[in-house]
Coordinates of C-alpha atoms in Angstrom, one line a residue:
M1184 CA -1.7 -34.5 3.9
N1185 CA -1.9 -32.6 7.1
I1186 CA -2.9 -29.0 6.8
L1187 CA -2.6 -26.3 9.5
A1188 CA -5.1 -23.5 8.7
I1189 CA -4.7 -20.4 10.9
D1190 CA -7.3 -17.7 11.3
L1191 CA -4.9 -14.9 12.4
G1192 CA -5.8 -12.4 15.1
K1193 CA -3.9 -9.6 16.6
F1194 CA -3.2 -11.3 19.9
N1195 CA -4.6 -14.8 19.5
S1196 CA -5.2 -17.0 16.5
M1197 CA -7.4 -20.0 15.9
C1198 CA -5.5 -23.1 14.5
C1199 CA -7.3 -25.8 12.6
F1200 CA -5.4 -29.1 12.2
F1201 CA -7.0 -30.8 9.2
D1202 CA -6.3 -34.3 7.8
T1203 CA -7.2 -34.4 4.1
D1204 CA -7.4 -38.2 4.0
T1205 CA -10.0 -38.6 6.8
Q1206 CA -11.2 -35.0 6.7
Q1207 CA -11.1 -35.0 10.5
H1208 CA -10.1 -31.8 12.2
R1209 CA -9.5 -30.3 15.6
F1210 CA -9.0 -26.7 16.9
Q1211 CA -6.4 -25.1 19.1
M1212 CA -6.2 -21.5 20.2
A1213 CA -2.6 -20.1 19.8
A1214 CA -1.0 -16.9 20.8
T1215 CA 0.1 -14.9 17.8
T1216 CA 3.8 -14.9 18.8
K1217 CA 6.9 -16.4 17.3
H1218 CA 7.6 -18.4 20.4
Y1219 CA 4.2 -20.1 20.5
L1220 CA 3.8 -20.7 16.8
T1221 CA 7.3 -22.2 16.6
A1222 CA 6.2 -24.7 19.2
V1223 CA 3.1 -25.5 17.2
L1224 CA 5.2 -26.1 14.0
T1225 CA 7.7 -28.3 15.8
N1226 CA 5.3 -30.4 17.9
H1227 CA 2.9 -31.3 15.1
K1228 CA 3.4 -33.0 11.7
I1229 CA 2.4 -30.4 9.2
D1230 CA 2.7 -30.5 5.4
L1231 CA 1.0 -27.2 4.6
V1232 CA 0.3 -24.0 6.5
V1233 CA -2.6 -21.9 5.2
M1234 CA -3.4 -18.3 6.3
E1235 CA -5.1 -15.2 5.1
A1236 CA -3.1 -12.2 3.9
C1237 CA -2.7 -9.7 6.7
G1238 CA -0.1 -8.1 8.9
P1239 CA 1.4 -11.2 10.7
S1240 CA 1.3 -13.4 7.6
G1241 CA 4.8 -12.1 6.5
W1242 CA 6.7 -13.3 9.5
I1243 CA 4.7 -16.5 9.9
S1244 CA 5.5 -17.3 6.3
D1245 CA 9.2 -16.7 7.0
L1246 CA 8.9 -19.0 10.1
C1247 CA 7.4 -21.8 8.0
Q1248 CA 10.2 -21.4 5.5
E1249 CA 12.8 -21.7 8.3
H1250 CA 11.2 -25.0 9.4
G1251 CA 11.0 -26.4 5.8
I1252 CA 7.2 -26.3 5.7
K1253 CA 5.2 -25.0 2.7
A1254 CA 3.1 -21.9 3.4
L1255 CA 0.2 -20.6 1.5
V1256 CA -0.8 -17.0 2.0
C1257 CA -4.2 -16.5 0.3
S1258 CA -6.3 -13.5 -0.6
T1259 CA -9.7 -13.4 1.1
N1260 CA -11.1 -11.1 -1.6
E1261 CA -11.8 -13.9 -4.0
E1262 CA -15.2 -15.4 -4.7
A1263 CA -14.5 -18.7 -3.0
W1264 CA -13.9 -17.0 0.3
R1265 CA -16.9 -14.7 0.4
W1266 CA -19.5 -15.6 3.1
K1267 CA -23.0 -15.4 1.8
N1268 CA -26.2 -16.3 3.6
V1269 CA -24.5 -17.8 6.6
K1270 CA -26.1 -17.7 10.1
R1271 CA -22.9 -18.2 12.0
K1272 CA -19.4 -16.9 11.4
T1273 CA -16.7 -17.7 14.0
D1274 CA -12.9 -18.0 14.1
K1275 CA -13.3 -21.8 14.0
D1276 CA -15.5 -21.5 10.9
D1277 CA -13.0 -19.3 9.2
A1278 CA -10.1 -21.7 10.0
L1279 CA -12.0 -24.8 8.9
K1280 CA -13.1 -23.1 5.7
L1281 CA -9.5 -22.2 4.9
A1282 CA -8.4 -25.8 5.4
R1283 CA -11.2 -27.2 3.2
L1284 CA -10.6 -24.6 0.4
A1285 CA -6.9 -25.5 0.5
M1286 CA -7.7 -29.2 0.2
M1287 CA -9.8 -28.5 -2.9
G1288 CA -7.2 -26.1 -4.4
Q1289 CA -9.6 -23.2 -4.5
L1290 CA -7.4 -20.6 -2.7
K1291 CA -5.5 -18.1 -4.8
P1292 CA -2.0 -17.5 -3.3
V1293 CA -0.7 -14.0 -3.0
H1294 CA 2.9 -12.8 -3.3
V1295 CA 4.8 -12.5 0.0
P1296 CA 7.7 -10.0 -0.2
T1297 CA 11.0 -10.7 1.4
R1298 CA 11.6 -9.3 4.9
Q1299 CA 13.8 -6.6 3.6
M1300 CA 11.2 -5.5 1.1
R1301 CA 8.4 -5.5 3.8
E1302 CA 10.5 -3.3 6.0
Y1303 CA 11.3 -0.9 3.1
R1304 CA 7.6 -0.8 2.2
T1305 CA 6.8 0.0 5.9
L1306 CA 9.2 2.9 6.0
V1307 CA 7.7 4.4 2.8
K1308 CA 4.2 4.2 4.3
Y1309 CA 5.5 5.7 7.6
R1310 CA 6.7 8.7 5.7
K1311 CA 3.1 9.3 4.6
T1312 CA 2.0 8.9 8.2
L1313 CA 4.4 11.5 9.5
D1314 CA 3.3 13.9 6.8
Q1315 CA -0.3 13.5 7.7
R1316 CA 0.5 14.1 11.4
I1317 CA 2.3 17.3 10.5
N1318 CA -0.6 18.5 8.4
R1319 CA -3.0 17.8 11.3
I1320 CA -0.9 19.9 13.6
K1321 CA -0.6 22.7 11.1
N1322 CA -4.4 22.8 10.7
S1323 CA -4.8 22.8 14.5
I1324 CA -2.4 25.8 14.8
R1325 CA -4.3 27.7 12.1
S1326 CA -7.5 27.1 13.9
L1327 CA -6.0 28.6 17.1
F1328 CA -5.3 31.9 15.2
A1329 CA -8.5 31.9 13.2
N1330 CA -10.7 31.4 16.3
R1331 CA -9.1 34.6 17.8
G1332 CA -9.3 36.7 14.7
I1333 CA -5.5 36.8 14.2
E1334 CA -4.3 36.7 10.6
I1335 CA -1.3 34.6 9.6
A1336 CA 0.2 33.9 6.2
R1337 CA -1.6 31.3 4.0
G1338 CA -0.1 28.2 2.6
R1339 CA 3.5 27.3 2.8
P1340 CA 4.7 30.9 3.6
A1341 CA 3.2 30.5 7.1
W1342 CA 5.8 27.9 8.0
G1343 CA 8.7 29.7 6.3
A1344 CA 8.9 33.4 6.5
G1345 CA 5.7 33.6 8.5
R1346 CA 6.9 31.3 11.2
E1347 CA 8.5 34.2 13.1
L1348 CA 5.0 35.7 13.6
I1349 CA 3.5 32.5 14.8
D1350 CA 6.4 31.9 17.3
S1351 CA 5.9 35.4 18.7
Y1352 CA 2.6 34.2 20.2
R1353 CA 3.8 31.0 21.8
K1354 CA 4.2 30.9 25.6
P1355 CA 5.0 28.1 28.0
L1356 CA 1.7 26.7 29.5
T1357 CA 2.9 27.2 33.1
D1358 CA 3.4 30.9 32.5
C1359 CA 0.0 31.5 30.9
S1360 CA -2.9 33.2 32.6
M1361 CA -6.5 32.1 32.1
E1362 CA -6.8 34.3 29.0
E1363 CA -3.5 33.0 27.5
F1364 CA -4.1 29.2 27.6
W1365 CA -4.3 29.2 23.8
Q1366 CA -0.7 30.4 23.7
G1367 CA 0.4 27.6 25.9
Q1368 CA -1.5 25.2 23.6
L1369 CA 0.3 26.8 20.6
D1370 CA 3.6 26.3 22.3
L1371 CA 2.9 22.5 22.7
E1372 CA 1.7 22.2 19.2
L1373 CA 4.8 23.9 17.8
T1374 CA 7.0 21.7 19.9
Q1375 CA 5.3 18.6 18.3
L1376 CA 5.5 20.2 14.9
D1377 CA 9.3 20.7 15.1
S1378 CA 9.8 17.2 16.5
L1379 CA 7.8 15.6 13.7
S1380 CA 9.5 17.7 11.0
E1381 CA 12.9 16.5 12.3
Q1382 CA 11.7 12.9 12.2
L1383 CA 10.3 13.3 8.7
A1384 CA 13.7 14.8 7.5
E1385 CA 15.5 11.8 9.0
V1386 CA 13.2 9.3 7.2
E1387 CA 13.7 11.3 3.9
R1388 CA 17.5 11.1 4.3
R1389 CA 17.4 7.4 4.8
L1390 CA 15.0 6.8 1.8
E1391 CA 17.2 9.1 -0.4
A1392 CA 20.2 7.0 0.5
I1393 CA 18.4 3.8 -0.4
A1394 CA 17.1 5.3 -3.7
E1395 CA 20.6 6.2 -4.8
E1396 CA 21.6 2.6 -4.6
D1397 CA 18.5 1.0 -6.1
E1398 CA 18.7 0.6 -9.9
R1399 CA 15.0 0.0 -10.2
I1400 CA 14.1 3.3 -8.6
Q1401 CA 16.7 5.1 -10.8
R1402 CA 15.1 3.6 -14.0
V1403 CA 11.6 4.5 -12.9
R1404 CA 12.6 8.1 -12.1
T1405 CA 13.7 8.5 -15.7
I1406 CA 10.0 8.6 -16.7
P1407 CA 9.1 12.3 -17.2
G1408 CA 7.0 13.5 -14.3
V1409 CA 7.9 10.6 -11.9
G1410 CA 9.8 11.7 -8.9
R1411 CA 11.6 9.8 -6.2
K1412 CA 8.6 9.3 -3.9
T1413 CA 6.4 7.9 -6.6
A1414 CA 9.2 5.6 -7.8
E1415 CA 9.7 4.3 -4.3
V1416 CA 6.0 3.5 -3.8
L1417 CA 5.9 1.8 -7.3
V1418 CA 9.0 -0.3 -6.6
T1419 CA 7.9 -1.4 -3.2
A1420 CA 4.3 -2.2 -4.2
L1421 CA 5.2 -4.1 -7.4
D1422 CA 8.3 -5.8 -5.9
D1423 CA 9.0 -8.8 -8.2
V1424 CA 7.8 -7.5 -11.6
H1425 CA 8.3 -10.9 -13.2
R1426 CA 5.2 -12.3 -11.3
F1427 CA 3.0 -10.3 -13.7
D1428 CA 2.4 -11.8 -17.1
N1429 CA 0.9 -8.7 -18.8
A1430 CA -0.1 -5.1 -18.3
R1431 CA -3.7 -5.9 -17.4
Q1432 CA -2.5 -7.9 -14.4
V1433 CA -0.5 -4.9 -13.2
S1434 CA -3.5 -2.6 -13.6
A1435 CA -5.7 -5.0 -11.7
Y1436 CA -3.2 -5.5 -8.9
I1437 CA -3.2 -1.8 -8.1
G1438 CA -6.9 -1.4 -8.5
L1439 CA -7.0 0.8 -11.6
V1440 CA -9.3 -1.3 -13.7
P1441 CA -13.1 -0.8 -13.9
R1442 CA -15.6 -3.1 -12.4
Q1443 CA -17.5 -5.1 -15.0
Y1444 CA -21.2 -5.8 -14.9
Q1445 CA -22.4 -8.3 -17.5
S1446 CA -25.8 -10.0 -17.7
G1447 CA -27.5 -11.2 -21.0
E1448 CA -27.3 -8.3 -23.4
T1449 CA -26.0 -5.9 -20.8
D1450 CA -22.3 -5.3 -20.5
R1451 CA -21.1 -2.2 -18.8
Y1452 CA -18.2 -1.0 -16.8
G1453 CA -18.4 0.9 -13.5
R1454 CA -15.9 2.6 -11.2
I1455 CA -12.4 1.3 -10.6
T1456 CA -12.0 -1.7 -8.2
K1457 CA -9.6 0.1 -5.8
R1458 CA -7.9 -3.1 -4.9
G1459 CA -4.3 -3.0 -3.7
S1460 CA -2.4 -0.1 -2.2
R1461 CA -4.4 3.1 -1.7
L1462 CA -1.1 5.0 -1.3
L1463 CA 0.1 3.8 -4.7
R1464 CA -3.1 4.9 -6.4
A1465 CA -3.0 8.3 -4.8
M1466 CA 0.7 8.8 -5.8
L1467 CA 0.0 7.7 -9.3
L1468 CA -2.9 10.1 -9.8
E1469 CA -0.9 13.0 -8.4
C1470 CA 1.9 12.0 -10.7
A1471 CA -0.5 11.8 -13.7
W1472 CA -1.6 15.4 -13.2
V1473 CA 2.0 16.6 -12.9
S1474 CA 3.2 14.6 -15.9
L1475 CA 0.8 16.3 -18.2
Q1476 CA 3.1 19.3 -18.1
H1477 CA 6.3 17.4 -18.8
N1478 CA 5.4 14.2 -20.7
P1479 CA 4.1 14.5 -24.3
W1480 CA 2.6 11.0 -24.5
T1481 CA 0.7 11.3 -21.2
R1482 CA -0.7 14.6 -22.5
A1483 CA -1.7 12.9 -25.8
T1484 CA -3.4 10.1 -23.9
Y1485 CA -5.2 12.5 -21.6
D1486 CA -6.5 14.6 -24.5
R1487 CA -7.6 11.6 -26.5
I1488 CA -9.7 10.1 -23.6
H1489 CA -11.4 13.2 -22.2
G1490 CA -12.0 14.6 -25.8
G1491 CA -12.7 18.1 -24.5
Q1492 CA -15.4 16.9 -22.1
K1493 CA -15.1 18.2 -18.6
T1494 CA -16.9 15.1 -17.2
R1495 CA -14.2 12.8 -18.5
K1496 CA -11.2 14.5 -17.1
K1497 CA -11.0 12.3 -14.0
K1498 CA -11.4 9.2 -16.1
A1499 CA -8.6 10.4 -18.4
A1500 CA -6.3 11.0 -15.4
I1501 CA -7.0 7.5 -14.1
A1502 CA -6.0 6.1 -17.5
V1503 CA -2.8 8.1 -17.5
A1504 CA -2.0 6.9 -14.0
R1505 CA -2.5 3.3 -15.2
K1506 CA -0.2 3.8 -18.1
I1507 CA 2.5 5.3 -15.9
A1508 CA 2.3 2.2 -13.7
V1509 CA 2.5 -0.1 -16.8
V1510 CA 5.5 1.8 -18.2
A1511 CA 7.2 1.5 -14.7
W1512 CA 6.5 -2.2 -14.7
K1513 CA 8.0 -2.7 -18.1
W1514 CA 11.1 -0.6 -17.3
G1515 CA 11.5 -2.5 -14.1
M1516 CA 11.9 -5.7 -16.0
G1517 CA 14.9 -4.2 -17.8

């Protein structure tokens, strides 16, 4: 069998052509572009393409499928892939190790979403990016006023009813004197804020339209305390719910299971693994705190785990977040 192992890079990737019968190999540097990799796939006899899970792995997997070549996208977080006590680590070493591990069947494949789901997932993440940019600008504007001893409204009212007061201080930078440069900076910041807010509203309208047509999101939203944003993140992160055999696999996939340390008579659990989507964990934890006010079974779970101890509240909230994800998974299979 002829294996093509690719150590992917942003601009250039290292290709390792590996023959499993003779275990001979050779390397070739390739541009990480569709045009170049298409030429590589068509000009060589390849039975299997192996690559690590990263940004370009999605479209490269699609490219392999178009050419009728089996593709294996693997997780580099597994024990077989970890480099320990090595004196040299290069792109060629990585590509060759990928090929050898694929030959021995020691690579664990990961789920590759469809192109539509990848784009949907990207848009959901981009909404969070816009929101973070808006918050940074708002904090910058607040610092402009705070550094000059001018009081403005706190919290959300500053950008609602209090916006008129903030706008009264803005002034085009070209019209500012030396003492008024901060007002010109304020004008530029407010211009960016309005532009980003409009972009965020456009993204929200598009996501709302998609959510109204997606039955999975509608089912997940029926869970008390789960809103549209959390449902979108859950659906895009879990994608094909049938690839999970049980609830523990779901919990491990999103990184809400504890690390285990076992040796001899010692068997203890540590902090959560934090694998998978950071955005999903953050949304689930936020949803867990909100659901305590609306969902009786989440409140019962929370009270049972923390048992009145203040030091166990965060642990109880994580358990609630994990249960919400499991319920969403089960309902998504419906």
